Coordinates of N, CA and C in Angstrom, one line a residue:
M1380 N 129.7 82.3 104.8 CA 129.9 80.9 104.9 C 129.3 80.8 106.2
N1381 N 128.4 79.7 106.8 CA 128.1 79.6 108.2 C 128.5 79.2 109.3
E1382 N 128.7 79.2 110.5 CA 129.4 79.2 111.5 C 129.4 77.4 111.5
I1383 N 130.4 76.5 112.0 CA 130.2 75.5 112.1 C 129.8 74.9 113.9
P1384 N 129.6 74.2 114.0 CA 128.8 73.5 115.3 C 129.6 74.0 116.2
S1385 N 131.3 73.8 116.3 CA 131.7 74.6 117.2 C 132.5 75.5 117.4
F1386 N 131.3 76.8 116.9 CA 132.1 77.9 117.3 C 131.2 78.2 118.6
Q1387 N 132.8 79.1 118.2 CA 132.6 79.4 120.1 C 131.9 81.0 120.9
R1388 N 131.2 80.5 121.7 CA 130.9 81.8 121.8 C 131.4 82.8 122.2
A1389 N 130.5 84.0 122.1 CA 131.7 85.4 122.6 C 130.9 85.4 123.8
R1390 N 131.8 86.0 124.4 CA 132.2 86.1 126.0 C 132.2 87.6 126.4
K1391 N 133.3 88.5 125.5 CA 133.5 89.6 126.0 C 132.7 90.7 125.6
P1392 N 132.3 91.5 126.4 CA 131.3 92.5 125.7 C 131.1 93.2 124.1
E1393 N 132.8 93.5 124.5 CA 133.6 93.8 122.8 C 133.1 92.3 121.8
E1394 N 132.8 91.5 122.0 CA 133.1 90.1 121.2 C 131.5 90.0 120.5
I1395 N 131.2 90.4 121.7 CA 129.0 90.6 122.0 C 128.9 91.4 120.7
E1396 N 129.4 92.5 121.1 CA 128.9 93.7 120.5 C 129.2 93.7 119.0
A1397 N 130.3 93.1 118.9 CA 130.4 92.7 117.3 C 129.9 92.2 116.8
R1398 N 129.6 90.9 117.5 CA 128.9 90.1 116.3 C 127.5 90.3 116.1
R1399 N 126.8 91.3 117.7 CA 125.4 91.9 117.2 C 125.4 92.7 116.0
E1400 N 126.8 93.8 116.5 CA 126.6 94.9 114.7 C 126.7 93.8 113.3
T1401 N 127.5 93.2 113.4 CA 127.1 92.3 112.1 C 126.1 91.6 111.7
L1402 N 125.0 91.3 113.1 CA 123.4 90.7 112.7 C 123.2 91.7 112.4
L1403 N 123.1 92.8 112.8 CA 122.3 94.4 112.5 C 122.4 94.6 111.2
A1404 N 124.1 94.6 110.5 CA 124.3 95.0 109.3 C 123.5 94.1 107.9
A1405 N 123.2 93.1 108.9 CA 122.8 91.9 107.8 C 121.3 92.0 107.2
A1406 N 121.1 92.5 108.6 CA 119.5 92.7 108.7 C 119.1 94.1 107.4
A1407 N 120.0 95.2 108.0 CA 119.9 96.2 107.4 C 119.8 96.1 105.9
E1408 N 120.7 95.0 105.1 CA 121.1 95.1 103.8 C 119.9 94.0 103.5
L1409 N 119.0 93.4 103.7 CA 118.2 92.0 104.1 C 117.2 93.2 103.7
F1410 N 116.8 94.0 104.9 CA 115.4 94.5 105.0 C 115.5 95.8 103.8
D1411 N 116.4 96.8 103.0 CA 116.6 98.0 102.3 C 116.3 97.0 101.2
A1412 N 117.1 95.6 100.5 CA 116.3 94.7 99.8 C 115.0 94.5 99.5
E1413 N 114.6 93.8 100.3 CA 113.5 92.9 100.2 C 112.3 93.5 101.2
G1414 N 112.4 94.5 101.7 CA 111.6 94.7 102.9 C 111.4 93.7 104.5
P1415 N 110.4 94.2 105.2 CA 110.3 93.7 106.1 C 110.3 91.9 105.9
M1416 N 109.7 91.7 104.9 CA 109.4 90.2 105.2 C 110.5 89.0 104.1
G1417 N 111.4 90.0 103.7 CA 113.1 89.4 103.6 C 113.7 89.4 104.4
A1418 N 113.6 89.9 105.6 CA 114.7 90.1 106.9 C 114.0 88.9 107.6
G1419 N 113.9 87.9 107.7 CA 113.8 86.4 108.2 C 114.6 86.5 109.1
L1420 N 114.6 85.8 110.1 CA 115.4 85.2 111.0 C 117.1 84.6 110.3
N1421 N 116.4 83.3 109.9 CA 117.2 82.7 108.8 C 117.9 83.3 107.8
A1422 N 117.6 84.2 107.1 CA 117.8 84.3 106.1 C 119.0 85.7 106.7
I1423 N 118.5 86.4 107.7 CA 119.7 87.6 108.5 C 120.9 86.5 108.9
A1424 N 120.2 85.5 109.8 CA 121.3 85.0 110.2 C 122.7 83.8 108.4
A1425 N 122.1 83.3 107.8 CA 122.9 83.5 106.6 C 123.7 84.7 105.9
R1426 N 123.4 85.2 105.9 CA 123.5 86.8 105.4 C 125.1 87.1 106.0
A1427 N 124.6 87.0 107.6 CA 125.3 86.8 108.4 C 126.8 86.4 109.0
G1428 N 126.5 85.0 108.2 CA 127.5 83.8 108.5 C 127.2 83.2 109.5
F1429 N 125.7 83.5 110.7 CA 125.5 82.4 111.3 C 124.9 81.4 111.2
T1430 N 124.7 80.2 112.0 CA 123.8 79.8 112.3 C 122.3 80.4 113.1
K1431 N 121.3 80.0 112.8 CA 119.8 80.0 113.1 C 120.3 80.4 115.1
S1432 N 120.6 79.3 115.1 CA 120.6 78.5 116.8 C 122.0 80.1 117.5
N1433 N 122.6 80.2 117.0 CA 123.6 81.3 117.2 C 123.1 82.4 117.7
V1434 N 121.9 82.5 116.6 CA 121.7 84.4 116.4 C 120.5 84.0 117.3
Y1435 N 119.8 83.7 118.2 CA 119.3 83.8 119.9 C 120.0 83.9 120.9
R1436 N 121.6 84.1 120.9 CA 122.5 84.0 121.7 C 122.6 86.0 121.6
Y1437 N 121.9 86.4 120.5 CA 122.6 87.4 120.8 C 121.0 88.7 120.6
F1438 N 119.9 88.0 120.1 CA 118.6 88.6 120.0 C 117.7 87.8 120.4
E1439 N 116.7 88.0 120.8 CA 115.5 86.7 121.5 C 114.3 86.4 119.8
S1440 N 114.4 87.4 119.0 CA 113.8 87.1 118.1 C 114.1 87.8 116.7
R1441 N 113.6 87.9 115.6 CA 114.0 89.0 113.9 C 113.6 89.7 114.5
E1442 N 112.0 90.3 115.4 CA 111.6 91.7 116.0 C 112.3 92.4 116.6
Q1443 N 113.1 91.8 117.0 CA 114.6 92.2 117.9 C 115.3 92.6 117.2
V1444 N 116.0 92.0 116.7 CA 117.5 92.6 115.2 C 116.0 93.9 115.0
L1445 N 114.9 93.6 114.3 CA 114.8 94.7 113.9 C 114.2 96.7 114.7
L1446 N 114.0 95.9 115.7 CA 113.9 97.1 117.0 C 115.3 97.8 117.5
E1447 N 116.2 96.9 117.3 CA 117.4 97.8 117.5 C 118.1 98.2 116.2
L1448 N 117.5 97.8 115.2 CA 118.3 98.2 114.0 C 117.3 99.8 113.7
F1449 N 115.6 99.8 114.6 CA 115.2 101.0 113.8 C 115.8 102.2 115.3
L1450 N 116.4 102.0 116.3 CA 117.4 102.7 117.1 C 118.1 102.9 117.0
S1451 N 119.0 102.0 115.5 CA 120.3 102.6 115.1 C 120.0 103.8 114.6
E1452 N 119.0 103.4 113.7 CA 119.0 104.4 112.6 C 118.1 106.3 113.4
M1453 N 117.4 105.6 114.6 CA 117.1 107.1 115.0 C 118.1 107.8 116.1
D1454 N 119.1 106.6 116.6 CA 120.5 107.1 116.9 C 121.3 108.3 115.9
R1455 N 121.3 107.3 114.1 CA 121.8 108.5 113.3 C 121.1 110.0 113.0
M1456 N 119.8 109.5 113.3 CA 118.8 110.3 112.6 C 119.1 112.1 113.8
V1457 N 118.8 111.8 114.9 CA 118.8 112.7 116.0 C 120.2 113.7 115.7
P1458 N 121.0 113.5 115.7 CA 121.8 114.4 115.7 C 122.0 115.5 114.4
V1459 N 121.8 115.0 113.1 CA 121.8 115.3 112.1 C 120.7 116.5 111.9
F1460 N 119.2 116.1 112.4 CA 118.3 117.3 112.8 C 118.4 118.1 114.4
C1461 N 119.3 117.8 115.1 CA 119.9 118.9 116.2 C 120.4 120.0 115.5
A1462 N 121.6 119.6 114.4 CA 122.6 120.4 113.7 C 121.7 121.3 112.7
R1463 N 121.0 121.1 112.0 CA 119.7 121.5 111.1 C 119.1 122.4 111.5
F1464 N 118.1 122.0 112.9 CA 117.5 122.8 113.9 C 118.3 124.4 114.5
E1465 N 119.7 123.5 114.8 CA 120.9 125.0 115.2 C 120.5 126.0 113.7
A1466 N 121.0 125.6 113.1 CA 121.3 126.8 111.7 C 120.0 127.3 111.3
A1467 N 119.0 127.0 111.7 CA 117.5 127.3 111.4 C 117.7 129.0 112.3
T1468 N 116.8 129.8 111.9 CA 116.0 131.1 112.6 C 115.3 130.5 113.7
E1469 N 115.4 131.5 114.2 CA 114.6 131.4 116.0 C 113.2 131.7 115.8
G1470 N 112.4 130.8 116.0 CA 111.0 131.1 115.6 C 110.5 130.7 114.1
D1471 N 111.3 130.3 113.3 CA 110.8 130.2 111.9 C 110.4 128.6 111.7
A1472 N 109.0 128.7 111.8 CA 108.4 126.9 112.0 C 108.4 126.4 111.0
V1473 N 108.0 127.2 109.7 CA 108.1 126.9 108.9 C 109.5 126.4 108.2
A1474 N 110.4 126.5 108.6 CA 111.7 126.1 108.4 C 112.2 125.1 108.9
L1475 N 111.6 125.0 109.7 CA 112.2 124.2 110.7 C 111.2 122.6 110.3
A1476 N 109.9 123.6 109.8 CA 108.8 122.1 109.6 C 109.6 121.0 108.0
D1477 N 110.3 122.3 106.9 CA 110.7 121.9 106.2 C 111.9 120.7 106.3
I1478 N 112.4 121.3 107.1 CA 113.8 120.5 108.0 C 113.4 119.2 108.1
I1479 N 112.3 118.7 109.2 CA 111.5 117.5 109.3 C 111.6 117.2 108.1
A1480 N 110.5 116.9 107.0 CA 109.8 116.9 105.8 C 110.9 116.5 105.3
R1481 N 111.9 117.1 104.6 CA 113.0 116.4 104.3 C 114.1 115.8 104.1
E1482 N 114.3 115.7 105.8 CA 114.8 114.7 106.4 C 114.5 112.7 106.4
F1483 N 113.3 113.0 107.2 CA 112.2 112.0 106.9 C 112.6 111.3 105.9
S1484 N 112.1 112.0 104.7 CA 112.0 112.2 103.4 C 113.0 111.0 102.9
T1485 N 114.5 111.6 103.3 CA 115.8 110.5 102.7 C 116.2 109.6 103.3
R1486 N 115.1 109.3 104.5 CA 115.4 107.8 105.4 C 114.4 106.5 104.8
P1487 N 114.8 106.5 103.6 CA 113.5 105.1 103.9 C 113.7 103.9 104.5
R1488 N 115.0 103.6 104.9 CA 114.8 102.5 106.1 C 114.2 102.9 107.3
L1489 N 114.5 103.9 107.5 CA 113.8 105.1 109.0 C 112.4 104.8 109.1
G1490 N 111.6 105.6 107.9 CA 110.5 105.3 107.9 C 109.9 104.2 107.5
Q1491 N 110.0 103.1 107.0 CA 109.6 101.9 106.9 C 109.5 100.8 108.1
L1492 N 110.5 101.5 109.0 CA 110.5 100.8 110.2 C 109.7 101.7 111.0
T1493 N 109.7 102.7 111.3 CA 108.3 103.5 111.8 C 107.6 102.6 111.8
A1494 N 107.0 102.7 110.8 CA 106.1 102.1 110.1 C 105.5 100.8 110.7
I1495 N 105.7 100.2 110.8 CA 105.9 98.8 111.3 C 106.4 98.1 113.0
L1496 N 106.6 99.7 113.1 CA 107.0 99.6 115.0 C 105.6 99.0 115.9
A1497 N 105.0 99.4 115.9 CA 103.9 99.5 116.8 C 103.1 97.9 116.2
G1498 N 102.8 97.9 115.3 CA 102.1 96.6 115.1 C 102.5 95.0 114.8
V1499 N 103.8 95.5 114.4 CA 104.9 94.2 113.7 C 106.3 94.4 114.7
L1500 N 107.2 95.4 115.3 CA 108.3 94.6 115.7 C 108.0 94.4 117.2
E1501 N 107.1 95.1 118.1 CA 106.6 95.2 119.4 C 106.0 93.9 119.6
S1502 N 105.8 93.0 118.7 CA 104.7 91.9 119.0 C 105.1 90.5 119.3
N1503 N 106.6 90.6 119.2 CA 107.3 89.5 119.2 C 108.4 89.3 120.3
V1504 N 108.3 90.4 121.4 CA 109.6 90.5 122.1 C 109.1 90.4 123.2
S1505 N 109.7 90.7 124.4 CA 109.6 90.5 126.0 C 109.0 92.0 126.3
E1506 N 108.6 91.9 127.3 CA 107.9 93.2 128.0 C 109.2 93.8 128.5
E1507 N 110.4 93.2 128.6 CA 111.8 94.5 128.7 C 112.6 94.8 127.6
T1508 N 112.2 94.2 126.3 CA 112.7 94.4 125.5 C 112.2 96.0 125.2
I1509 N 110.7 96.2 124.9 CA 109.4 97.0 124.4 C 110.1 97.9 125.7
V1510 N 110.5 97.8 127.0 CA 110.3 99.0 128.2 C 112.0 99.9 127.6
R1511 N 113.1 98.8 127.4 CA 114.4 99.3 126.8 C 113.9 100.2 125.7
T1512 N 113.5 99.7 124.8 CA 112.8 100.0 123.2 C 112.6 101.8 123.7
K1513 N 111.5 102.0 124.5 CA 111.1 102.6 124.9 C 111.5 103.7 125.4
R1514 N 112.8 103.7 126.1 CA 113.6 104.4 126.6 C 114.0 105.1 125.9
T1515 N 115.1 104.4 124.9 CA 115.6 104.7 124.3 C 115.3 106.0 123.5
M1516 N 114.2 105.1 122.7 CA 113.1 106.4 122.0 C 112.8 107.7 122.8
G1517 N 112.9 107.6 124.1 CA 112.5 109.0 125.4 C 113.4 109.6 125.2
T1518 N 114.2 109.1 124.9 CA 116.0 109.7 125.6 C 116.3 110.9 124.2
L1519 N 115.9 109.6 123.4 CA 116.4 110.7 121.9 C 115.4 111.5 121.6
T1520 N 114.2 111.4 121.9 CA 113.1 112.3 121.1 C 112.9 113.8 122.4
A1521 N 113.7 113.3 124.2 CA 113.8 114.7 124.3 C 115.1 115.1 123.8
R1522 N 116.2 114.6 123.6 CA 116.8 115.5 122.7 C 116.8 116.6 121.4
L1523 N 115.4 115.6 120.6 CA 115.2 116.4 119.8 C 114.1 117.9 120.0
A1524 N 113.5 117.2 121.4 CA 112.1 118.3 121.4 C 112.9 119.2 121.9
G1525 N 114.5 118.9 123.1 CA 115.0 120.6 123.4 C 115.8 121.0 122.2
A1526 N 116.1 120.5 121.5 CA 116.4 121.2 119.7 C 115.4 121.8 119.6
L1527 N 114.4 121.7 119.4 CA 113.5 122.1 118.7 C 113.0 123.1 119.7
Q1528 N 112.6 123.1 121.1 CA 112.4 123.7 121.8 C 113.3 125.3 121.5
Q1529 N 114.5 125.2 121.3 CA 115.3 126.4 121.6 C 115.0 127.1 120.4
K1530 N 114.9 126.8 119.2 CA 114.2 127.5 118.1 C 112.6 127.8 118.4
L1531 N 111.9 127.5 119.2 CA 110.7 128.1 119.5 C 110.4 128.3 120.4
P1532 N 111.6 128.6 121.5 CA 111.1 129.7 122.5 C 109.5 129.6 122.9
Q1533 N 108.8 130.1 122.5 CA 107.7 130.4 123.1 C 106.4 128.7 123.2
A1534 N 107.2 127.7 122.6 CA 107.0 126.8 122.6 C 107.1 126.1 124.5
S1535 N 106.7 125.4 125.1 CA 107.2 124.0 125.7 C 107.7 123.0 125.4
V1536 N 108.7 122.5 126.5 CA 109.3 121.2 125.9 C 108.3 120.2 126.0
A1537 N 107.4 120.4 127.0 CA 105.7 118.9 126.6 C 105.7 119.5 124.9
D1538 N 104.8 120.4 124.3 CA 104.5 121.4 123.7 C 105.4 120.5 122.2
C1539 N 107.1 120.6 122.2 CA 107.9 120.2 121.3 C 107.3 118.7 121.9
L1540 N 107.9 118.2 122.7 CA 107.8 116.7 122.5 C 106.7 116.2 121.7
W1541 N 105.4 116.5 122.1 CA 103.8 116.3 121.7 C 104.2 116.4 119.7
A1542 N 104.5 117.4 119.3 CA 104.6 117.8 118.7 C 105.6 116.5 117.4
I1543 N 106.7 116.3 118.0 CA 107.7 114.7 117.0 C 106.9 114.1 117.7
S1544 N 105.6 113.5 118.5 CA 105.6 112.5 118.9 C 104.5 111.7 117.6
M1545 N 103.7 113.2 117.5 CA 102.6 113.6 116.1 C 103.1 113.3 114.9
I1546 N 104.2 113.6 114.4 CA 105.1 114.2 113.5 C 105.6 112.4 113.1
G1547 N 106.0 111.3 114.2 CA 106.3 110.1 114.2 C 104.9 109.7 113.9
T1548 N 103.6 109.8 114.2 CA 102.6 109.2 114.2 C 102.0 109.2 112.9
L1549 N 102.3 110.5 112.4 CA 102.5 110.7 110.8 C 102.9 110.0 109.7
V1550 N 104.2 109.9 110.5 CA 105.5 109.5 109.2 C 105.1 107.6 108.9
A1551 N 104.4 107.2 110.0 CA 104.2 105.8 110.7 C 102.9 105.6 109.6
G1552 N 102.1 106.1 109.8 CA 100.9 105.8 108.6 C 101.1 106.4 107.6
M1553 N 101.6 107.6 107.1 CA 101.7 107.8 105.5 C 102.8 106.8 104.5
W1554 N 103.3 106.2 105.4 CA 104.8 105.6 105.1 C 104.4 104.1 103.7
P1555 N 103.4 103.2 104.6 CA 103.0 102.7 103.4 C 102.3 103.0 102.3
S1556 N 101.6 104.1 102.4 CA 100.7 104.6 101.2 C 101.7 104.9 100.1
A1557 N 102.5 105.8 100.9 CA 103.7 106.8 100.0 C 104.6 105.7 99.1
R1558 N 105.1 104.5 99.5 CA 105.8 103.3 99.1 C 105.1 102.1 98.8
P1559 N 104.0 102.1 97.8 CA 102.9 101.1 98.2 C 104.0 99.9 97.2
S1560 N 103.5 98.6 97.2 CA 103.7 97.1 96.5 C 103.9 98.0 94.9
P1561 N 104.3 97.0 94.1 CA 104.4 97.3 92.4 C 102.6 97.4 91.8
A1562 N 101.8 96.5 92.8 CA 100.8 96.2 91.8 C 99.8 97.7 92.1
A1563 N 99.9 98.0 93.5 CA 99.4 98.6 94.0 C 99.9 100.6 93.7
A1564 N 100.7 100.7 93.4 CA 101.6 101.7 92.3 C 101.3 101.9 91.1
R1565 N 101.1 100.7 90.4 CA 100.2 100.9 89.0 C 98.6 101.7 89.1
V1566 N 98.3 101.2 90.0 CA 96.8 101.4 90.3 C 96.8 102.5 91.1
L1567 N 97.7 102.9 91.5 CA 97.6 104.6 92.4 C 98.3 105.5 91.3
A1568 N 98.6 105.2 90.4 CA 99.1 106.0 88.8 C 98.1 106.2 87.9
R1569 N 96.8 105.8 88.1 CA 95.7 105.9 87.4 C 95.2 107.6 87.9
E1570 N 94.2 108.0 87.2 CA 94.3 109.5 87.6 C 92.9 110.0 88.6
E1571 N 92.2 109.0 88.4 CA 91.0 108.3 89.2 C 91.3 108.3 90.8
F1572 N 92.7 108.1 91.4 CA 93.0 107.7 92.1 C 94.0 108.8 92.7
A1573 N 94.6 109.5 92.2 CA 95.4 110.6 92.8 C 94.8 111.0 93.8
A1574 N 94.1 110.9 94.2 CA 93.5 111.4 95.7 C 94.5 110.7 96.7
F1575 N 94.5 109.4 96.6 CA 95.2 108.7 97.1 C 96.3 108.4 97.0
R1576 N 97.5 109.4 96.4 CA 98.9 109.4 96.7 C 99.4 110.3 97.1
P1577 N 100.2 109.4 98.0 CA 100.5 110.4 99.3 C 102.1 110.6 98.8
N1578 N 102.4 112.1 99.0 CA 103.8 112.2 98.7 C 104.9 112.6 100.5
I1579 N 105.2 111.6 100.9 CA 106.2 112.0 102.2 C 106.6 113.4 102.2
E1580 N 107.8 113.9 101.3 CA 108.0 115.1 101.6 C 106.9 116.3 101.8
R1581 N 106.1 116.2 100.5 CA 104.9 117.2 100.6 C 103.7 117.1 101.4
D1582 N 103.6 116.3 101.8 CA 102.0 115.8 102.4 C 102.7 115.8 104.2
L1583 N 103.9 115.2 104.7 CA 104.4 115.6 105.7 C 104.9 117.1 106.2
Q1584 N 105.4 117.5 105.2 CA 105.8 119.1 104.8 C 104.7 119.7 105.7
R1585 N 103.5 119.7 105.4 CA 102.0 120.3 105.2 C 102.1 120.3 106.8
A1586 N 101.4 118.9 107.0 CA 100.9 118.6 108.3 C 102.4 119.4 109.3
A1587 N 103.7 118.8 108.9 CA 104.7 119.4 110.5 C 104.4 120.9 110.0
R1588 N 104.0 121.6 109.5 CA 103.7 123.4 109.0 C 102.9 123.4 110.4
A1589 N 101.9 122.6 109.8 CA 100.3 122.8 110.8 C 100.8 122.5 112.5
L1590 N 101.3 121.2 112.9 CA 102.0 121.2 113.9 C 102.5 121.8 114.3
L1591 N 103.6 122.5 114.4 CA 104.7 123.2 114.8 C 103.8 124.8 114.9
A1592 N 103.0 125.1 114.5 CA 102.1 126.4 114.0 C 101.5 126.5 115.1
S1593 N 101.1 124.8 115.6 CA 99.8 125.1 117.1 C 100.5 125.2 117.8
I1594 N 101.8 125.0 117.9 CA 102.5 125.3 119.4 C 103.2 126.1 119.4
A1595 N 103.2 127.3 118.2 CA 104.5 128.5 118.0 C 103.8 130.0 118.1

């Protein structure tokens, strides 16, 4: 149900946060079901029971909503990666690369958001929002790099930061081709186009192994 015009603005921090979370949950449902094009501000507002004008009280644009969703997904991913790394054998770069590939392949929302991060999500937000996003990403990536370096002690933290950044770039580049539109999927199913059919777990695993081997 849409909010009525007399809707009272949330003023307490916990009320503001609760409404932001409601909007993020609506955006996640739409994004998963219909992709980026289906997660427009009007659709998000309707799904959450807001009017579009009220959404602007909590987010500056559709892109900021999806940026926050990206950070939320990354925040959930990092502790899982750290725990998986901790359980791995020290110095086993192959096992660490396999963990990275496997975990990314099971997170389609994160993969798709990563693929549109630079080209779409950062295109209709303020510099302040981008700064906050990059700082949060930096903090989370530093945690990952620290956990990785514990298992690859011969690599520097800077090396681990570089490897994780490059893996993120690979995910962004590979994801659209690995999750094509229905029409493109039918074309790629033809044997003549077999070389254009990437597989996230298989190909990211191979690339991550090469990257970690280069620093280990």
